[in-house]
Short mmCIF file of C-alpha atoms and ligand atoms in Angstrom, two decimals:
data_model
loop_
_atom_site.label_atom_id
_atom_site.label_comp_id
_atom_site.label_asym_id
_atom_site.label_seq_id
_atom_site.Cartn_x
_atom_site.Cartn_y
_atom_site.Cartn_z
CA UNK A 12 98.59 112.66 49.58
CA UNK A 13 100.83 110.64 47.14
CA UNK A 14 99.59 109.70 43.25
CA UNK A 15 100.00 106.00 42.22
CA UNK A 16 100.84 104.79 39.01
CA UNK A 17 98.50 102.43 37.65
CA UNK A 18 98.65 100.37 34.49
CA UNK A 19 101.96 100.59 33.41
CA UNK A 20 104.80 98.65 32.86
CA UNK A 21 108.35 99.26 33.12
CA UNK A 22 111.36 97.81 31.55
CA UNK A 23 113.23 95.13 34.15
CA UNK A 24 116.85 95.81 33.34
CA UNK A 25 116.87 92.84 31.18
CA UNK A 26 114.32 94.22 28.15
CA UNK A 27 111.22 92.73 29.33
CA UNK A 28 108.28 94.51 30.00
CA UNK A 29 106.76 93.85 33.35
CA UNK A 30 103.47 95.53 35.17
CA UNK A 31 104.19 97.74 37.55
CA UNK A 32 102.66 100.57 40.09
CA UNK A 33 104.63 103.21 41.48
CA UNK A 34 103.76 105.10 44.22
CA UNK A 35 104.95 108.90 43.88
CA UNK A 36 104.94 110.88 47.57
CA UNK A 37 106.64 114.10 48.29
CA UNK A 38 108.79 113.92 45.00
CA UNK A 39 109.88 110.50 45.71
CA UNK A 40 108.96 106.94 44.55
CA UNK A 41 108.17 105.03 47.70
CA UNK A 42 106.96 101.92 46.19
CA UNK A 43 107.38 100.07 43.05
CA UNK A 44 104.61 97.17 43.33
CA UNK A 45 103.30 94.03 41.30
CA UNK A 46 99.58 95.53 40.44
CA UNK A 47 97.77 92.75 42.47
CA UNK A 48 99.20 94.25 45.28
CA UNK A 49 98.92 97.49 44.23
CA UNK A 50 96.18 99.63 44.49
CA UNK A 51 94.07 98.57 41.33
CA UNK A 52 91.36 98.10 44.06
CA UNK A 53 92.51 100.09 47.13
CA UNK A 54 91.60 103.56 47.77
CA UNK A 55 93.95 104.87 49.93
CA UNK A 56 93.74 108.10 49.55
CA UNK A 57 96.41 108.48 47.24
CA UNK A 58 95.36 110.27 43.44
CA UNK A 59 95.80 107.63 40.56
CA UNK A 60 97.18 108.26 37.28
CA UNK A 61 96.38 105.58 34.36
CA UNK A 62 99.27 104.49 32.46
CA UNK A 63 96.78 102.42 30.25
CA UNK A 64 99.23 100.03 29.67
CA UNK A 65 102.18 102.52 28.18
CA UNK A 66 105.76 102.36 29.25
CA UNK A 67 107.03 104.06 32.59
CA UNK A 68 110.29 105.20 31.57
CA UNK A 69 113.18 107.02 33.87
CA UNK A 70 113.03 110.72 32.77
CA UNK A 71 115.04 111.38 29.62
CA UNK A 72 117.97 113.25 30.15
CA UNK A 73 120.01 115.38 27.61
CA UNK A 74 123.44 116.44 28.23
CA UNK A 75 123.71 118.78 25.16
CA UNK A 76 120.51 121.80 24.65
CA UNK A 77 120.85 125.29 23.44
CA UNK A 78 117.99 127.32 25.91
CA UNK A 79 119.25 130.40 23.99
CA UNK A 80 118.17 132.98 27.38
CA UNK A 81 119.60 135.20 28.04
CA UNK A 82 120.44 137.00 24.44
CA UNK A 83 118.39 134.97 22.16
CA UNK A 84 114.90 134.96 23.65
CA UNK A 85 113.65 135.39 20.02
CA UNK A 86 115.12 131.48 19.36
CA UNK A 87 113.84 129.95 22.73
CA UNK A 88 113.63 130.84 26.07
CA UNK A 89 114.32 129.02 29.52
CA UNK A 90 110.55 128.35 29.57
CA UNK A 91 109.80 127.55 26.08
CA UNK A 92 112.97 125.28 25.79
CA UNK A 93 111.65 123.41 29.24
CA UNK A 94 108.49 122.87 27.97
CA UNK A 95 109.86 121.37 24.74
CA UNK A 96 112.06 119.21 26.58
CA UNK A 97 108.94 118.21 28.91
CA UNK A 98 106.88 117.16 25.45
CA UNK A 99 109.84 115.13 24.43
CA UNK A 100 110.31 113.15 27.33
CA UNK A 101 112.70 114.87 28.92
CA UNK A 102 113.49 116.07 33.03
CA UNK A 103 116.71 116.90 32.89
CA UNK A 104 118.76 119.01 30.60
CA UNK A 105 122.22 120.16 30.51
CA UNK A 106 122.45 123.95 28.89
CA UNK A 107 125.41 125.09 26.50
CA UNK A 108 126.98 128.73 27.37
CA UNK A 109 126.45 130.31 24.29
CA UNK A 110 123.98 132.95 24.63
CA UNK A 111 124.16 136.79 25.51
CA UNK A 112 126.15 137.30 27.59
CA UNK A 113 127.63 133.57 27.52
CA UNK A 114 127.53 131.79 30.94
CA UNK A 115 131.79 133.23 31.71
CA UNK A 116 130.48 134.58 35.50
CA UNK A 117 128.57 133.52 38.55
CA UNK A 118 126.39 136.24 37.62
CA UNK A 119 125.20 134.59 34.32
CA UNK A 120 124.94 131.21 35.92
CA UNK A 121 123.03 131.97 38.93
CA UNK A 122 120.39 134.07 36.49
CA UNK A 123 119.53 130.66 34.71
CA UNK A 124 119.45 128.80 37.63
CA UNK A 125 116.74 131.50 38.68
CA UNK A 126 115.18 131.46 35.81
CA UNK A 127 114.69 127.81 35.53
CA UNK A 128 113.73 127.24 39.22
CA UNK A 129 110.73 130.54 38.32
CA UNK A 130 109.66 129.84 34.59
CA UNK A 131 111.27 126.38 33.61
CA UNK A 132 109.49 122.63 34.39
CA UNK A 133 112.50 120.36 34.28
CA UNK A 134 115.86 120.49 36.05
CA UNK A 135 118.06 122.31 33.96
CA UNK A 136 121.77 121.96 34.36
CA UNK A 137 124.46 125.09 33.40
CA UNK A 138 127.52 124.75 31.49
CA UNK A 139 129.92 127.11 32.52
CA UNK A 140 132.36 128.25 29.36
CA UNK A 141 136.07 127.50 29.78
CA UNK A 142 137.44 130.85 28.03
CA UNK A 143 136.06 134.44 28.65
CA UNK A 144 133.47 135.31 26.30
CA UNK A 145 134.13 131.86 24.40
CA UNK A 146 136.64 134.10 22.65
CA UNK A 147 139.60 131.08 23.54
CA UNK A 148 142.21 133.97 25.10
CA UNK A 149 141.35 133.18 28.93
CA UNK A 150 140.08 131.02 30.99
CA UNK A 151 137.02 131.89 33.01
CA UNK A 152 137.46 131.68 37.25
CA UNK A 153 136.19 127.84 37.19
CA UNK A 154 136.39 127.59 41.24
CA UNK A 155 133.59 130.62 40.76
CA UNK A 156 131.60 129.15 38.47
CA UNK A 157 131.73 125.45 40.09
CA UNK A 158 130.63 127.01 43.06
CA UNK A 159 128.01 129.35 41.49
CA UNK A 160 126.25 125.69 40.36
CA UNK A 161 128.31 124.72 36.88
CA UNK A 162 128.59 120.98 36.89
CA UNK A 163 131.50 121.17 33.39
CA UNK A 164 132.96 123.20 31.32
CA UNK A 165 132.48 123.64 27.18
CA UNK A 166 132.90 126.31 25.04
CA UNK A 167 130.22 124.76 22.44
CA UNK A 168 129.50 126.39 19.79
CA UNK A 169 132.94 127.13 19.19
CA UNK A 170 136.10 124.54 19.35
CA UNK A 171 139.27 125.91 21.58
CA UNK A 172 141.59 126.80 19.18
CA UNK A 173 144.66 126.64 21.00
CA UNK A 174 146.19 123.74 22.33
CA UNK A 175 147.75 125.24 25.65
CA UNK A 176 144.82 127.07 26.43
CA UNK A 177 142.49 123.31 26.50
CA UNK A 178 145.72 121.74 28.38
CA UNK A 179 145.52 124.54 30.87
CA UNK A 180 141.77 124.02 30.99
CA UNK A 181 141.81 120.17 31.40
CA UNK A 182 144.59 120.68 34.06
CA UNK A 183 143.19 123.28 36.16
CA UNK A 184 139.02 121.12 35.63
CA UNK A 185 140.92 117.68 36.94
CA UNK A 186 142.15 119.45 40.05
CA UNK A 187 138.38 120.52 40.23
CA UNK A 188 137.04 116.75 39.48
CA UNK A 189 135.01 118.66 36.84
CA UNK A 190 134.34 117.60 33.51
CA UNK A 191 136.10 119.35 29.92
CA UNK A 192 133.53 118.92 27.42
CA UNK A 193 134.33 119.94 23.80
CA UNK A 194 133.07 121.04 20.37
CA UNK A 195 135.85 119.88 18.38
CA UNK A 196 136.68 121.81 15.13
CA UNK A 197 139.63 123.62 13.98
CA UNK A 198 138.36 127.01 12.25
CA UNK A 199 141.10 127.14 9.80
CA UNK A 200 140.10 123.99 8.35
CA UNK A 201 135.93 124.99 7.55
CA UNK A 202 136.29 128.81 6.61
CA UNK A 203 133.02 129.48 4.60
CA UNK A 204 131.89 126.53 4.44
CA UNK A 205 127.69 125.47 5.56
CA UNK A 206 127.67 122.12 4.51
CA UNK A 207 129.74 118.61 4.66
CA UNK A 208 132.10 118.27 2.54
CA UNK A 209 131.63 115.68 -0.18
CA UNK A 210 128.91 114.97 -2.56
CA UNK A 211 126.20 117.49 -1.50
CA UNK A 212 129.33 120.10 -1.67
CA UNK A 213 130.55 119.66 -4.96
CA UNK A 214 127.20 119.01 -6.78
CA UNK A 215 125.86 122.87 -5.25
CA UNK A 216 129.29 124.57 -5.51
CA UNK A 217 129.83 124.88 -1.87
CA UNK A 218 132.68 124.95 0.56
CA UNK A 219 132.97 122.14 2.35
CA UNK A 220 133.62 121.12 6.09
CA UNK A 221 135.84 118.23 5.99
CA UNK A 222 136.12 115.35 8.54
CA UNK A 223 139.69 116.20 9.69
CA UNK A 224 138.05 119.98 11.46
CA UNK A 225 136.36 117.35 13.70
CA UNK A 226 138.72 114.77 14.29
CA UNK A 227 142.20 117.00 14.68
CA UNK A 228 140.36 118.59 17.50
CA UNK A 229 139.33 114.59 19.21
CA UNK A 230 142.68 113.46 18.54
CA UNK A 231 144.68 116.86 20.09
CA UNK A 232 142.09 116.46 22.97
CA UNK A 233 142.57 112.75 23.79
CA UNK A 234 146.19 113.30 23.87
CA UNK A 235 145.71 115.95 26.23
CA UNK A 236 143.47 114.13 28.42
CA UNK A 237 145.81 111.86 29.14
CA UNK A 238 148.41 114.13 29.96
CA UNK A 239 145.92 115.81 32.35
CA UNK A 240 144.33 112.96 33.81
CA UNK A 241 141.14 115.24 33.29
CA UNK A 242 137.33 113.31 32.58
CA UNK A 243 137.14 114.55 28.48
CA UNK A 244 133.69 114.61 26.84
CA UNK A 245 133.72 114.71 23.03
CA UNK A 246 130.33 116.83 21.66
CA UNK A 247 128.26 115.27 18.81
CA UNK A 248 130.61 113.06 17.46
CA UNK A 249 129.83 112.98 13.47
CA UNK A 250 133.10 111.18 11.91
CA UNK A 251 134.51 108.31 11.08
CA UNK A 252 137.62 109.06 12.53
CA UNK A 253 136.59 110.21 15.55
CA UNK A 254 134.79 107.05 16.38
CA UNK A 255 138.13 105.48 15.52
CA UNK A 256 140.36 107.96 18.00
CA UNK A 257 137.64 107.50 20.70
CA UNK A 258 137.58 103.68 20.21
CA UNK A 259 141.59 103.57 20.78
CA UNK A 260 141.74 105.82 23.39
CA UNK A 261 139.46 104.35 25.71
CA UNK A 262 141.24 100.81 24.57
CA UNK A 263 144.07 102.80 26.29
CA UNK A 264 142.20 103.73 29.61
CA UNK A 265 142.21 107.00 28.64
CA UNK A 266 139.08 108.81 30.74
CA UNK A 267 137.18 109.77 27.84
CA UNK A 268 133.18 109.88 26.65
CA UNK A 269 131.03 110.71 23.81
CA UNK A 270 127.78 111.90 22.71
CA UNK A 271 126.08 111.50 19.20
CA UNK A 272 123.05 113.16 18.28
CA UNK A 273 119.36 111.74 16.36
CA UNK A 274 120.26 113.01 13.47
CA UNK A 275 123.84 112.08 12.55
CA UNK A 276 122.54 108.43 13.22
CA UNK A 277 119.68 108.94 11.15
CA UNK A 278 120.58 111.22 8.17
CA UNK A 279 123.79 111.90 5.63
CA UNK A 280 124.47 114.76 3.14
CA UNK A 281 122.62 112.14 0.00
CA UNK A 282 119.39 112.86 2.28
CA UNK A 283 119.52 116.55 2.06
CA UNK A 284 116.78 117.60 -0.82
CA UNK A 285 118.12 120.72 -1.70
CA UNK A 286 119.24 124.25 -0.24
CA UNK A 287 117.29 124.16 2.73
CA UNK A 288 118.85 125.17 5.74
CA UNK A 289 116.18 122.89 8.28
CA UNK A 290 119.15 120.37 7.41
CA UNK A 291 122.14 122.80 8.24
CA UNK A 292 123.83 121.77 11.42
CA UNK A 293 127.19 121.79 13.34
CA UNK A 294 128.52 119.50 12.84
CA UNK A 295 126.86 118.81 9.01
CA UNK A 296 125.01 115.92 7.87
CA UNK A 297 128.26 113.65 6.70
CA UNK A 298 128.55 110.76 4.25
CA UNK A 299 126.68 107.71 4.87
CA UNK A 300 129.83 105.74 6.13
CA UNK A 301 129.93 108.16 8.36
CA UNK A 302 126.75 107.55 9.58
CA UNK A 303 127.39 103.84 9.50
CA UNK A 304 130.63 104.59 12.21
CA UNK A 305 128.76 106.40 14.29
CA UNK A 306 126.10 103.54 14.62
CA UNK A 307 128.86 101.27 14.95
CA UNK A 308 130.07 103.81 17.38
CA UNK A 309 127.13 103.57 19.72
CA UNK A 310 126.39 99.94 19.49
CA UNK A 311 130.33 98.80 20.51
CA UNK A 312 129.97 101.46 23.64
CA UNK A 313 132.62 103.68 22.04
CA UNK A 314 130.12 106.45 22.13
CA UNK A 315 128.24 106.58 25.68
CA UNK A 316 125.13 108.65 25.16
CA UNK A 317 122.76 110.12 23.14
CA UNK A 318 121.91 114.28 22.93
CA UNK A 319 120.07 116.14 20.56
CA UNK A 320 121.46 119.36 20.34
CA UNK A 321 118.62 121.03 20.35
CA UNK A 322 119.60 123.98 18.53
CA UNK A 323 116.30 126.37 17.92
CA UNK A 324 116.66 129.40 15.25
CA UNK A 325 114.08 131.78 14.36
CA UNK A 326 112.28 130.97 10.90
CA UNK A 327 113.44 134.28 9.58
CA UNK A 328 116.97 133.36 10.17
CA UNK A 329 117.02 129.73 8.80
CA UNK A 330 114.91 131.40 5.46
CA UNK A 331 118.82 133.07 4.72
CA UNK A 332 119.32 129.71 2.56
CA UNK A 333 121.84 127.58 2.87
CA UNK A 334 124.96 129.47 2.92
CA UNK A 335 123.74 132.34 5.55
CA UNK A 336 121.58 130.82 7.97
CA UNK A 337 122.74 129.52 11.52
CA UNK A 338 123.81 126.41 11.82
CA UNK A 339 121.70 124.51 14.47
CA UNK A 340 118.02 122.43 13.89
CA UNK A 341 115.88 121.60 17.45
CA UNK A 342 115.63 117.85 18.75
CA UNK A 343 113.72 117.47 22.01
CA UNK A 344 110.20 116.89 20.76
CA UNK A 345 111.94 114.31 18.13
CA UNK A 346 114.52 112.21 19.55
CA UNK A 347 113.21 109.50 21.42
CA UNK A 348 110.23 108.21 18.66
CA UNK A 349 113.19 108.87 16.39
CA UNK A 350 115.40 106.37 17.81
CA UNK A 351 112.81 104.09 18.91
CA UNK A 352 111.24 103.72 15.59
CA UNK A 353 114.46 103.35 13.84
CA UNK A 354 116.72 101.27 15.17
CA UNK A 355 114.53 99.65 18.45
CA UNK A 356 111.08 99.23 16.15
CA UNK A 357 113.48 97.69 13.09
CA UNK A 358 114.97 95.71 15.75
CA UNK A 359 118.47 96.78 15.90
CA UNK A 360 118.46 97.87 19.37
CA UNK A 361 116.60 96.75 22.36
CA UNK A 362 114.29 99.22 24.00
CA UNK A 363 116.63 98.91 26.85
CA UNK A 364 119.66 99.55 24.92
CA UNK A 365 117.98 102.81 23.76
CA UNK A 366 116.88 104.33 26.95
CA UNK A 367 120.25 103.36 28.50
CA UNK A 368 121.83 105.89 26.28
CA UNK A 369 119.27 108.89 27.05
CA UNK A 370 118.85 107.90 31.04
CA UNK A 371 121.18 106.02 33.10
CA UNK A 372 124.48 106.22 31.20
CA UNK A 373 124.17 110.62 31.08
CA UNK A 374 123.75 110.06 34.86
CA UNK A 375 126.91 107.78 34.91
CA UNK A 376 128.78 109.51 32.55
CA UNK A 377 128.17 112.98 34.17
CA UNK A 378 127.95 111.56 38.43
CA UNK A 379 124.15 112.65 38.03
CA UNK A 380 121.35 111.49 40.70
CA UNK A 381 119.06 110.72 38.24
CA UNK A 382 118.05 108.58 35.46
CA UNK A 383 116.64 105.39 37.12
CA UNK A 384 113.13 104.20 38.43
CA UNK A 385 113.56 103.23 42.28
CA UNK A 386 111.98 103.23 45.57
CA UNK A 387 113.99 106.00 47.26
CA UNK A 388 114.61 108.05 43.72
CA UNK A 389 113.58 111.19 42.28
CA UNK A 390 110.11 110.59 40.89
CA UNK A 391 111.00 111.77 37.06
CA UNK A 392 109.65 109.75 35.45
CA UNK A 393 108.23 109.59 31.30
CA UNK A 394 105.11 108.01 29.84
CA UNK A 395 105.68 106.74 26.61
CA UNK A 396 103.12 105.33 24.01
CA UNK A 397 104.95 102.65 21.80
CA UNK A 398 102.13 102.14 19.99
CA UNK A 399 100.31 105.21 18.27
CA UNK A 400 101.87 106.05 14.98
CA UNK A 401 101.92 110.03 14.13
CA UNK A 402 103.64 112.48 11.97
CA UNK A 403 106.43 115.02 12.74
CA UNK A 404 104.62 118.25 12.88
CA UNK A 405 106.77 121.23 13.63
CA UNK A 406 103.03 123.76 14.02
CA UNK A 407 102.90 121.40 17.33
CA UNK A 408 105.69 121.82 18.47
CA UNK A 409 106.34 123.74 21.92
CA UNK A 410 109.46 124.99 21.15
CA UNK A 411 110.02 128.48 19.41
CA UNK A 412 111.87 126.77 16.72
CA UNK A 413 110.66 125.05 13.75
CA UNK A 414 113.86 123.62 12.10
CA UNK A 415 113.72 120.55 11.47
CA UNK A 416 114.77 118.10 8.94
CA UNK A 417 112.17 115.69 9.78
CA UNK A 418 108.49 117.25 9.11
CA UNK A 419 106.29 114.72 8.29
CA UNK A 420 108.07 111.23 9.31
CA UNK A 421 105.83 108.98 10.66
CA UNK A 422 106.55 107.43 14.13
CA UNK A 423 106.38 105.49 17.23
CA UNK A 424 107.48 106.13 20.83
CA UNK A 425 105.91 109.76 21.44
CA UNK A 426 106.08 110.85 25.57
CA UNK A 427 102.15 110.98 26.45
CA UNK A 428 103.37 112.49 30.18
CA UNK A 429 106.03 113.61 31.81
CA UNK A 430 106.66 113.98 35.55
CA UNK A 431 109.36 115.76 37.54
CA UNK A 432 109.60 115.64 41.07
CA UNK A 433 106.57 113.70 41.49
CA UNK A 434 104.90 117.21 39.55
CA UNK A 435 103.03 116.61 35.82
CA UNK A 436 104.92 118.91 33.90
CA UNK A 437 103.48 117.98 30.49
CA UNK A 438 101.08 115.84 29.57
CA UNK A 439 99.16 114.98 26.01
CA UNK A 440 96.06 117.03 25.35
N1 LIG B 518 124.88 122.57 16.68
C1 LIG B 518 124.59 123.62 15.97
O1 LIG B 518 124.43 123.50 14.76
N2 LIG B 518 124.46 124.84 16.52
C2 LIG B 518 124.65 125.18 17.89
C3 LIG B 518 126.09 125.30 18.26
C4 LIG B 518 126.81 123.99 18.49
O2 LIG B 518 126.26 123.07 19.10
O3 LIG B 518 127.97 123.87 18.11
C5 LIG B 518 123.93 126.49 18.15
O4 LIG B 518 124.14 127.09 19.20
O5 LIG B 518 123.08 126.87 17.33
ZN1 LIG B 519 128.76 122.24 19.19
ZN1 LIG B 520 125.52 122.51 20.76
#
């Protein structure tokens, strides 16, 4: 037995919103259908979900998430994180190698894979690091880890300091066709320092992280790209002047991509109300021109995608204050009414536009299977109400982490349902 669809409409390519059943059977979609030959008044057998009239989206996918297991099960876990993604929308997720032990060995890769095919309920994807340990001194066996399931390489968390170590990296993941995907910051340039540097800085008497720790890292990396030939992935691009080096280098043909993240679209240091760490992240909050390149970034295709990050920290950690907390705030159960009520609801981006970035393009940019709504494709697929307006409440939230810089916002575009496989893995209530 197979479920239809009912009631729903999906987005045509173009930004309109036509009605449209789909037929789910065995995991698949079999049949996308005009409802008056759908099954409005058949009984075939089949179960029947109502879409009462919300959008049938392509499952969200995010290319950038911090699962935290193993080491960290205190922040999230591989089941707690999956279910958060699930609430926001989301069926697949890409997972960042910095937890206990970090994901350096077949070993650590095939225990997530485990643990997300047991206690998870989206696909979950494994970074594999490109140094041992993420300590930038070796490189990890990447044949191993490629064939142990790894679908890229990143050391996030950490930028690789050295230059010949990410050249030998890039050269030896282009022989591989794998991907080099990179948090880009030079350590010498943000010693100490929690927050952006600029006005938020000066005004509390803090260090500051300047621009140039993310950018010297873009520009050393695009240069090495094209020496390497290798497919380079810039993490949460926050600057200015990366935008700019990203914008030029892919002017050049150089085979690069970028991600930017909710909240360096959305916020800059003026927003941050005081020493709170719920608004400390890596990269930090920057100035509002800043903020302005990075929109500029998205909207010219100079930035591919959108990630969130999702960085979860226990409260007791983020209460440290400013200065001693972790950087890191979450993002699944946020993003998409986020974006939607900002920029597609104040009608700066289409709808399409906006699910582009967090469905096909990932898939594009990363050779994924997923990401579209076809007769023949994965059924993941997202229910989203664009109507109902509710508040950013972090006690709802089905992640372990709380930290967020966006409690109370008001909003549009919140996932009502979300299905992998053909499976309900989350739905409202
Ligand atoms: N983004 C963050 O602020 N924190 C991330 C690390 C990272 O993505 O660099 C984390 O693991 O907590
Ligand atoms: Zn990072
Ligand atoms: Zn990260």
């Amino acid at each position: 037995m197979g479920t239809w669809i009912v009631n729903g409409k999906m987005l045509d390519g173009d930004n309109r919103l036509v009605n449209k059943n789909i037929l789910i059977e065995n995991g698949m979609i079999t049949s996308i259908t005009e409802p008056k030959e759908g099954p409005d008044n058949q009984s075939d057998g089949h179960e029947r979900i109502d879409a009462k009239g919300q959008l049938i989206a392509p499952g969200l996918i995010d290319m950038h998430v911090h699962l935290r297991e193993p080491g960290f099960e205190h922040k999230e876990t591989i089941a707690t994180g999956t279910r958060s993604a699930a609430r926001g929308g989301f069926t697949t997720i890409a997972c960042m190698p910095n937890t206990r032990p970090v994901i350096d060995t077949p070993e650590t890769v095939r225990y997530i894979l485990d643990k997300a095919e047991t206690e998870g309920v989206v696909r979950v994807l494994p970074y594999g690091c490109i140094t041992d340990n993420q300590l930038g001194r070796e490189l990890t066996d990447f044949e191993a880890l490629k064939d142990a399931g790894v679908f890229a390489f990143t050391d996030d968390g950490v930028g690789v300091q050295s230059a010949q170590m990410m050249k030998d990296a890039m050269a030896k993941a282009a022989e591989l066709g794998m991907p080099i995907v990179a948090h880009c910051e030079d350590n010498t340039l943000v010693v100490g320092a929690p927050v952006n540097e600029g006005a938020f800085s000066r005004k509390h008497g803090l260090k500051g992280i300047p621009n140039e720790s993310e950018a010297i890292h873009v520009g050393r990396d695009i240069l090495l790209a094209e020496a390497t030939g290798v497919h380079y992935h810039v993490c949460h691009v926050s600057t200015e002047q990366s935008v700019r080096l990203i914008r030029q280098a892919k002017q050049l043909g150089i085979k690069v991509t970028a991600e930017v993240c909710p909240h360096h679209l959305l916020l800059s240091d003026e927003d941050i109300p005081g020493l709170d760490a719920n608004w400390k992240m890596n990269p930090p909050l920057r100035s509002p021109r800043d903020v302005q390149a990075c929109i500029k970034g998205i909207e010219d295709g100079t930035i591919d995608i959108v990630v969130t990050d999702h960085a979860p920290h226990s409260e007791e950690e983020k209460a440290k204050g400013m200065q001693a907390a972790p950087f890191g705030i979450v993002g699944f159960e946020t993003a998409f009414p986020l974006l939607y009520t900002h920029f597609v609801l104040k009608g700066k981006w289409t709808l399409q536009f906006l699910l582009d970035r967090m469905t096909v393009k990932p898939a594009e940019v990363f050779g994924l299977s997923w990401g579209t709504l076809q007769e023949g494709a994965a059924a993941d697929l997202t229910l989203i109400d664009l109507d109902t307006e509710k508040e950013v409440n972090p006690a709802e939230f089905l992640s372990k982490g709380r930290n967020t810089p966006f409690t109370g916002w008001k909003l549009k575009g919140w996932p009502t349902r979300t299905i992998v496989a053909g499976q309900v893995v989350w739905s409202e209530a």
